[in-house]
Every structure is written in structure tokens, then in C-alpha cells.
Coordinates of C-alpha atoms in Angstrom, one line a residue:
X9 CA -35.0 105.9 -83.2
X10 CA -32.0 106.7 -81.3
X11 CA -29.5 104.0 -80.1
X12 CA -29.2 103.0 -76.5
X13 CA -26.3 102.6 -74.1
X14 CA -24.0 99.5 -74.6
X15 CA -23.3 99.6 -71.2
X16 CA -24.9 96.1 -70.3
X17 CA -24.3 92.2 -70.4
X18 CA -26.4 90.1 -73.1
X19 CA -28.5 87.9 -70.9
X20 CA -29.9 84.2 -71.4
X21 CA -30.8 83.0 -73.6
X22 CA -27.7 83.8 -75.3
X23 CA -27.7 83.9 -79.1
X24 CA -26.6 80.5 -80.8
X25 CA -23.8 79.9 -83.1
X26 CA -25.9 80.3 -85.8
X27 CA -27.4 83.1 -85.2
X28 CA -24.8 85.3 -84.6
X29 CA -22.9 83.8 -87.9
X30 CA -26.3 85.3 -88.8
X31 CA -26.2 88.7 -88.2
X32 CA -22.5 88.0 -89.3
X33 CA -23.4 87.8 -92.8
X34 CA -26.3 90.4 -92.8
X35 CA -23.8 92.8 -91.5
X36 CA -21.1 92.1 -93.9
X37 CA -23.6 92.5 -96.5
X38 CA -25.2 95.7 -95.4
X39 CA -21.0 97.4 -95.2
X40 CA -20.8 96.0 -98.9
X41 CA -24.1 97.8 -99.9
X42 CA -23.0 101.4 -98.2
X43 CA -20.0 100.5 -100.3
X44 CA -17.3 99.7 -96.9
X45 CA -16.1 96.7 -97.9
X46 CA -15.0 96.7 -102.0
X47 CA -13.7 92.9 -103.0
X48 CA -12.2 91.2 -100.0
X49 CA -11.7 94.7 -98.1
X50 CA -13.1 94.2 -94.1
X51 CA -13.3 91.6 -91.5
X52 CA -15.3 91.3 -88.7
X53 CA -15.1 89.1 -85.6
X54 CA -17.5 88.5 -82.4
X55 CA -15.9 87.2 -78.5
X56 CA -18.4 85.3 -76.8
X57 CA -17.9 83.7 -73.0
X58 CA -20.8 81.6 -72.9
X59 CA -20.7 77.7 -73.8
X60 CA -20.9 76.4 -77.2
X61 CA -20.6 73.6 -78.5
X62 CA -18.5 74.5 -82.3
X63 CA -18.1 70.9 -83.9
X64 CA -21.7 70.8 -84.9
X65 CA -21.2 73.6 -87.3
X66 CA -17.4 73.7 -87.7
X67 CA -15.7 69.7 -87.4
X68 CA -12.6 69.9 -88.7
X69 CA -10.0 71.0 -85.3
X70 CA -6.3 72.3 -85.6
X71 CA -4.4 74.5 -83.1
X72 CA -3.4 77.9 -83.8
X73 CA -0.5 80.2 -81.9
X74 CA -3.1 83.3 -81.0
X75 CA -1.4 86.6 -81.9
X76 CA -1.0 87.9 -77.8
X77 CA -1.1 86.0 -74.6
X78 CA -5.0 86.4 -73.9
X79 CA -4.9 84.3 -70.4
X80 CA -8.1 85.9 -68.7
X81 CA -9.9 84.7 -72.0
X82 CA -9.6 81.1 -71.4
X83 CA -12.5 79.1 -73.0
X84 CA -13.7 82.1 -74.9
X85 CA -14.9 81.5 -78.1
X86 CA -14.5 83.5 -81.1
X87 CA -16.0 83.8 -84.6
X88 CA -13.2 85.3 -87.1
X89 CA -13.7 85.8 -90.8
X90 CA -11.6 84.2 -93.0
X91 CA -8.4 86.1 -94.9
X92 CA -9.6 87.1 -98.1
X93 CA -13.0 86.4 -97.6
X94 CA -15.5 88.7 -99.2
X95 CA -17.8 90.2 -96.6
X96 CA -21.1 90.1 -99.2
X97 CA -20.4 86.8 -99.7
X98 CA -20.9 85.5 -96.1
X99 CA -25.0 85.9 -95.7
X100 CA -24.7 83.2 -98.2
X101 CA -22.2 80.6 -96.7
X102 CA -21.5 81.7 -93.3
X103 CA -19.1 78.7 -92.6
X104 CA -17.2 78.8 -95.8
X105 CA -16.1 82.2 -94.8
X106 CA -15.5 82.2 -90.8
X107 CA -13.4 80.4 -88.4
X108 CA -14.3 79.4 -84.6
X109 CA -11.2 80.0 -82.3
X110 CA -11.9 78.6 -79.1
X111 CA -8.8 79.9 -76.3
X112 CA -6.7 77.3 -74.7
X113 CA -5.9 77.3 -70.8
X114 CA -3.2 79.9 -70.4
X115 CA -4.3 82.0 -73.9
X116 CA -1.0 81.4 -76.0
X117 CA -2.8 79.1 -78.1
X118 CA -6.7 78.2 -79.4
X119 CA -8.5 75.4 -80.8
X120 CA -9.5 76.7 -84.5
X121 CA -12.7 74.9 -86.0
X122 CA -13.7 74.9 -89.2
X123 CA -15.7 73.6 -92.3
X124 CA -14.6 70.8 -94.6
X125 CA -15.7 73.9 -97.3
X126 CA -14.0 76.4 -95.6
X127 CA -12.4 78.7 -98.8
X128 CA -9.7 80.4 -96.8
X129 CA -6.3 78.9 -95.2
X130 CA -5.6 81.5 -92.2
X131 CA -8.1 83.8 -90.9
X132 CA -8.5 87.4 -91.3
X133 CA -4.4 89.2 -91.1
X134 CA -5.9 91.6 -89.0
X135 CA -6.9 89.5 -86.3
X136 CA -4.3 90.5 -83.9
X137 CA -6.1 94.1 -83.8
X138 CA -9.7 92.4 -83.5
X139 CA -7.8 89.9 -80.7
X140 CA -6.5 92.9 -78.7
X141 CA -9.2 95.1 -78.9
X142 CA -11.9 92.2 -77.6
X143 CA -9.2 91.6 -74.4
X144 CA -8.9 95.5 -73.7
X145 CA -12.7 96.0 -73.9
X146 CA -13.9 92.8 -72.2
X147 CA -11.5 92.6 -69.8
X148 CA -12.2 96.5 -68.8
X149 CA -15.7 96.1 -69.5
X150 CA -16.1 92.8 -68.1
X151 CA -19.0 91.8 -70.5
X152 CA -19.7 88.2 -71.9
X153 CA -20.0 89.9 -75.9
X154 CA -18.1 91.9 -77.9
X155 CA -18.4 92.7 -81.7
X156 CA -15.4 94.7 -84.0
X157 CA -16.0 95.3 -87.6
X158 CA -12.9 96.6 -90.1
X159 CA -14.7 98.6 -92.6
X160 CA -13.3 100.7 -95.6
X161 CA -16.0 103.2 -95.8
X162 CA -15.2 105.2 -98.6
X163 CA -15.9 109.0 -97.4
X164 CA -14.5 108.6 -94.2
X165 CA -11.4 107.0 -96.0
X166 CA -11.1 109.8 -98.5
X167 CA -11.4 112.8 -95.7
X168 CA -8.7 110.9 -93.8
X169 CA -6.4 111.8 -96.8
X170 CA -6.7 116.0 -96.0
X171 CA -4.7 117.3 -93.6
X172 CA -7.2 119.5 -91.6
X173 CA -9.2 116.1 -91.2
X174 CA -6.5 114.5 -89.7
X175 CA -6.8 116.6 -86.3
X176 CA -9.5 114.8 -84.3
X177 CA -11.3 117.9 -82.8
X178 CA -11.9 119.0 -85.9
X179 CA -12.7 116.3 -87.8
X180 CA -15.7 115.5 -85.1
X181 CA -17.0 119.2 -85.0
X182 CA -17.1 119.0 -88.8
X183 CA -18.3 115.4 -89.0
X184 CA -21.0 115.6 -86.2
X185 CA -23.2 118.6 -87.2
X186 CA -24.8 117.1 -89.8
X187 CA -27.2 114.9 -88.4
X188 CA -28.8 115.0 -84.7
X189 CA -28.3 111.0 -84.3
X190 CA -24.8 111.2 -84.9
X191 CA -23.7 112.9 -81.8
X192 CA -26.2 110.3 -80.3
X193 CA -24.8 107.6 -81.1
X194 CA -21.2 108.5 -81.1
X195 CA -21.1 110.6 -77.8
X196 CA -17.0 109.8 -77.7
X197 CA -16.9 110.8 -81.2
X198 CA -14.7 109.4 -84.2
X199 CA -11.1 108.4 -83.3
X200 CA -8.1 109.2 -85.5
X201 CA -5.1 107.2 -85.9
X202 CA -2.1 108.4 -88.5
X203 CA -1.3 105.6 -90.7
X204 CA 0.1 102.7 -89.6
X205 CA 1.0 99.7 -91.6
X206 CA -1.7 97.1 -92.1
X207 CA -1.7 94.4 -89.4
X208 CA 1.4 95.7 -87.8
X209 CA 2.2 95.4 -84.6
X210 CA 1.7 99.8 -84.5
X211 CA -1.8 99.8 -85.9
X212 CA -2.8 97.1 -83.0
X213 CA -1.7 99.2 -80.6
X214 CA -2.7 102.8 -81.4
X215 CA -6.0 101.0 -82.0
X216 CA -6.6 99.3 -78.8
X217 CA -6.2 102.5 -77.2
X218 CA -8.4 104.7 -79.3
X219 CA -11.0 102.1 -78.9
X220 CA -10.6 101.9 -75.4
X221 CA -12.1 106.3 -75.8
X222 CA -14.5 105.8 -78.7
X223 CA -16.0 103.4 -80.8
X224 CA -15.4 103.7 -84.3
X225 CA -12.2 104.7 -84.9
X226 CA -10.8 105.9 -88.3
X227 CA -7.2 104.4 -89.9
X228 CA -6.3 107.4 -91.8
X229 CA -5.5 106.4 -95.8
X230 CA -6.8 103.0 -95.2
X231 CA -10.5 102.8 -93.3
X232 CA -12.4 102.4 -89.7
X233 CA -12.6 100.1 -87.2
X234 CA -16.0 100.1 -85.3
X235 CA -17.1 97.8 -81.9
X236 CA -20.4 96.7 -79.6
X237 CA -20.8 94.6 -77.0
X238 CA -24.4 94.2 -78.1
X239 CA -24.7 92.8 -81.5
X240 CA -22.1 92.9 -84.2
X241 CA -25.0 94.6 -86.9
X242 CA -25.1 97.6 -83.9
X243 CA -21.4 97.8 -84.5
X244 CA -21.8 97.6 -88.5
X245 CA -24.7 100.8 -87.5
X246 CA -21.7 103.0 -86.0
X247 CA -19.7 102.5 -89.4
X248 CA -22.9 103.7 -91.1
X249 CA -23.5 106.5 -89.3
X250 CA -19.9 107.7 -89.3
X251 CA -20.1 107.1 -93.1
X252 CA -23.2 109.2 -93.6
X253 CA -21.5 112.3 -91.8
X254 CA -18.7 111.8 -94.2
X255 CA -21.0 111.9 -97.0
X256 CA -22.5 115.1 -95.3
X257 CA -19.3 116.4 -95.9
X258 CA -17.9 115.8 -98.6
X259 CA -21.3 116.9 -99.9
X260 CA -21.1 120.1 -98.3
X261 CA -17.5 120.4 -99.8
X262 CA -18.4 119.5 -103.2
X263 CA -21.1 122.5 -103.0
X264 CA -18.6 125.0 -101.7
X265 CA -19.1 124.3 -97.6
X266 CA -22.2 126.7 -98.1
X267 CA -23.9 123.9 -95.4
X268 CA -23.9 125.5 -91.8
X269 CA -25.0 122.1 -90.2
X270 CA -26.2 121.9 -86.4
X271 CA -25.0 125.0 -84.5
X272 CA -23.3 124.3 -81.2
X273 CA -26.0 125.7 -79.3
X274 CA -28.1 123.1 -81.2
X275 CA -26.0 120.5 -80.6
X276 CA -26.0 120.9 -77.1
X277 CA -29.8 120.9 -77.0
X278 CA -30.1 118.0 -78.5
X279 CA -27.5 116.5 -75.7
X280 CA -29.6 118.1 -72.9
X281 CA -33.0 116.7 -74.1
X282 CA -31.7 113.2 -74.7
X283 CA -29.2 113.1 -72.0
X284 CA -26.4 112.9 -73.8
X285 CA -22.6 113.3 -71.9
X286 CA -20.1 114.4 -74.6
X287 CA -17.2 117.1 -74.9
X288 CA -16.4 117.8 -78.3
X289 CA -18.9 120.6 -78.5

């Protein structure tokens, strides 16, 4: 089955705080079993702009400084996993291992609930990437969801270590052939950003705007960062996809590149017949 267009608002009814913490932990538990997210590698984090009420599930309130100004994202809510926090671990006790932000009028600050069980002190230290990427895309998109997942896949990590990898067009030719769905779903193709330091003010921004052209988006040396405004598991579905056309690779390297993969007349085809709009081949 091949993915659909994210190009539409969630309608009512809208999920409930517990389910998305939900699908939260199923995701975080399906990157640890494609082996993404090793100890407490990864974080993930959902924007909502619907109403909810958080002090049924999260009581305890304290006010946190938010990373950017988010103004235009007054009242909307976030779930953020905790720093340190293993991803595998959440299916089991979603509220030990995520925070609920809710932004303040004027988007310098937020309300941040949690649990009296909570097992983390701040939340995840890459939150100002997951903060500016939700304002880029929500307020350019204008939807009411919107999912990002930091994943540490580790074929796509590895191949982000050799050079000719490094250049995007040929990292996506490469990447791309090996499977008809992966040019489905990731019609943009995979982003590349050189290494920046980890929850630096750099990475935040060379992310934002490869985000803003693709959705998932490789950190060379260090791992991806994928997004939906559909459901955060969708998003958790581009990191496996991008993964499995790693393994392809490295595969076909490991055997001495005697793969050929999906021609580019093939390729195209396979556009044509599903009506896919893409330019890398």
C-alpha cells in the first residue's frame, strides 16, 4: 500500500491526549526495534491546536522559557519526550517519559505539565529543533497537527560518514532505486545537512530549512530527523523507509555494488502511473 498526501488538516474528532501519547509509544518502540533509537538516542514530539484539557493526565504545572519566540502558536499544545528518556520504554509509561508544553500568550514562555512519576528533569535537548521545525511547517502549512521524530537509524547514519554520500543528488539517486515505494513516499527525497553540533543553535537552523524541502532529513555522523502532519507513527514510517534504502545499500556495497536497482526509466514509470511529482530522477 502506498502512502497518501499529507497535504490535509486532521478533522474532528480529534485524537485525545491519550491516544496520541499512544501512538507516541508505539512509534518509539517500532524505531527501537529497526534499531533507530540505541539507549536514550531519539526524541519525538507532536504540536496540536485543538483544546485539551492536560491536568487530567499531567498535574504537576511549572513555566518554562521556550527555546524561540513562537507568538502565532499561542495556546498550542505540545507533547515532548523527556531528556534521556528511552524511546522503547514509553509504550509502557507514556507519562513517565513525556512532557505537555502548553504556549503562553506572546510565545516566549509555556505552561509545562507533567506527572508526579515523571523520570526526567528537562525535556528532550533537542527541542529547540522539534520547536522550530513545528512553527516553520505549521505556520507555512497552516495545519492544526504536526509530528517530528529524531531517529539514529543506523545505515543511514553510517552512509552519512562517506563522502560521495554526503552530496544530496547522489545520495537520493543511490538511495531511491531500491524499492518502488521509496520514491512514493519520499517524492522530495532525503535531505542532507553536514554536521552540526547537537542541539546547537546551527543544527536548528540548517534543519528548519531542509525540512521546509523534504521530510526526513539526514544529520550526517549523527542520524535523521523525519515529520507528518498526519500521525506521528506516519512520521516514524518515513524513518523506516529511508532506513530500508540504506540497508539496500549498504547491502549492495557489501556484495560489491553488483545491484543495478530501479532504472530511471523505471523510476519514472512508476511516477507516471501513481502520479508522483519529483525531480531527482
Amino acid at each position: 500500500a502506498f502512502a497518501e498526501s499529507d497535504e490535509i488538516m486532521l478533522q474532528e474528532p480529534y485524537p485525545e491526549l491519550n491516544d496520541l501519547l499512544e501512538m507516541m509509544g508505539e512509534a518509539g518502540h517500532h524505531l527501537a526495534d529497526i534499531e533507530a533509537s540505541e539507549g536514550a538516542a531519539g526524541n519525538i514530539s507532536v504540536c496540536l491546536r485543538w483544546q485539551v484539557e492536560p491536568r487530567n493526565i499531567f498535574p504537576v504545572e511549572d513555566e518554562i522559557k521556550l527555546p524561540q519566540s513562537v507568538p502565532e502558536l499561542a495556546d498550542a499544545t505540545f507533547l515532548v519526550t523527556g531528556s534521556g528518556r528511552r524511546l522503547r520504554e514509553i509504550i509502557d509509561d507514556p507519562t513517565a517519559n513525556i512532557a505537555c508544553i502548553v504556549v503562553n500568550e506572546g510565545g516566549e514562555t509555556g505552561r509545562l505539565y507533567t506527572s508526579y512519576h515523571r523520570r526526567f528533569e528537562r525535556v528532550t535537548s533537542e527541542f529547540n529543533s522539534h520547536l522550530a521545525v513545528h512553527y516553520d511547517q505549521m505556520l507555512s502549512s497552516g495545519s492544526n497537527f504536526h509530528a517530528v521524530i529524531h531517529a539514529q537509524p543506523m545505515h543511514l547514519t553510517y552512509l552519512s560518514h562517506i563522502p560521495r554520500y554526503q552530496d544530496e543528488q547522489y545520495l537520493n539517486t543511490h538511495l531511491l532505486r531500491w524499492q518502488p515505494e521509496n520514491i512514493i513516499n519520499l517524492p522530495e527525497g532525503i535531505g542532507f545537512i553536514p554536521f552540526r553540533m547537537p542541539g546547537s543553535p546551527e543544527l536548528m537552523a540548517a534543519n528548519v530549512e531542509a525540512l521546509g524541502h523534504h521530510r526526513v532529513v539526514i544529520w550526517a555522523k549523527h542520524g535523521v530527523m523525519a515529520r507528518s502532519d498526519i500521525s506521528v507513527k506516519r512520521a516514524a514510517d518515513r524513518v523506516e523507509y529511508a532506513e530500508t534504502a540504506a540497508k539496500y545499500e549498504y547491502l549492495n556495497l557489501s556484495a560489491g555494488e553488483i545491484g543495478e536497482g530501479l532504472s530511471v526509466e523505471e523510476i519514472r514509470a512508476i511516477c507516471k502511473t501513481f502520479n508522483v511529482e519529483q525531480t531527482i530522477f
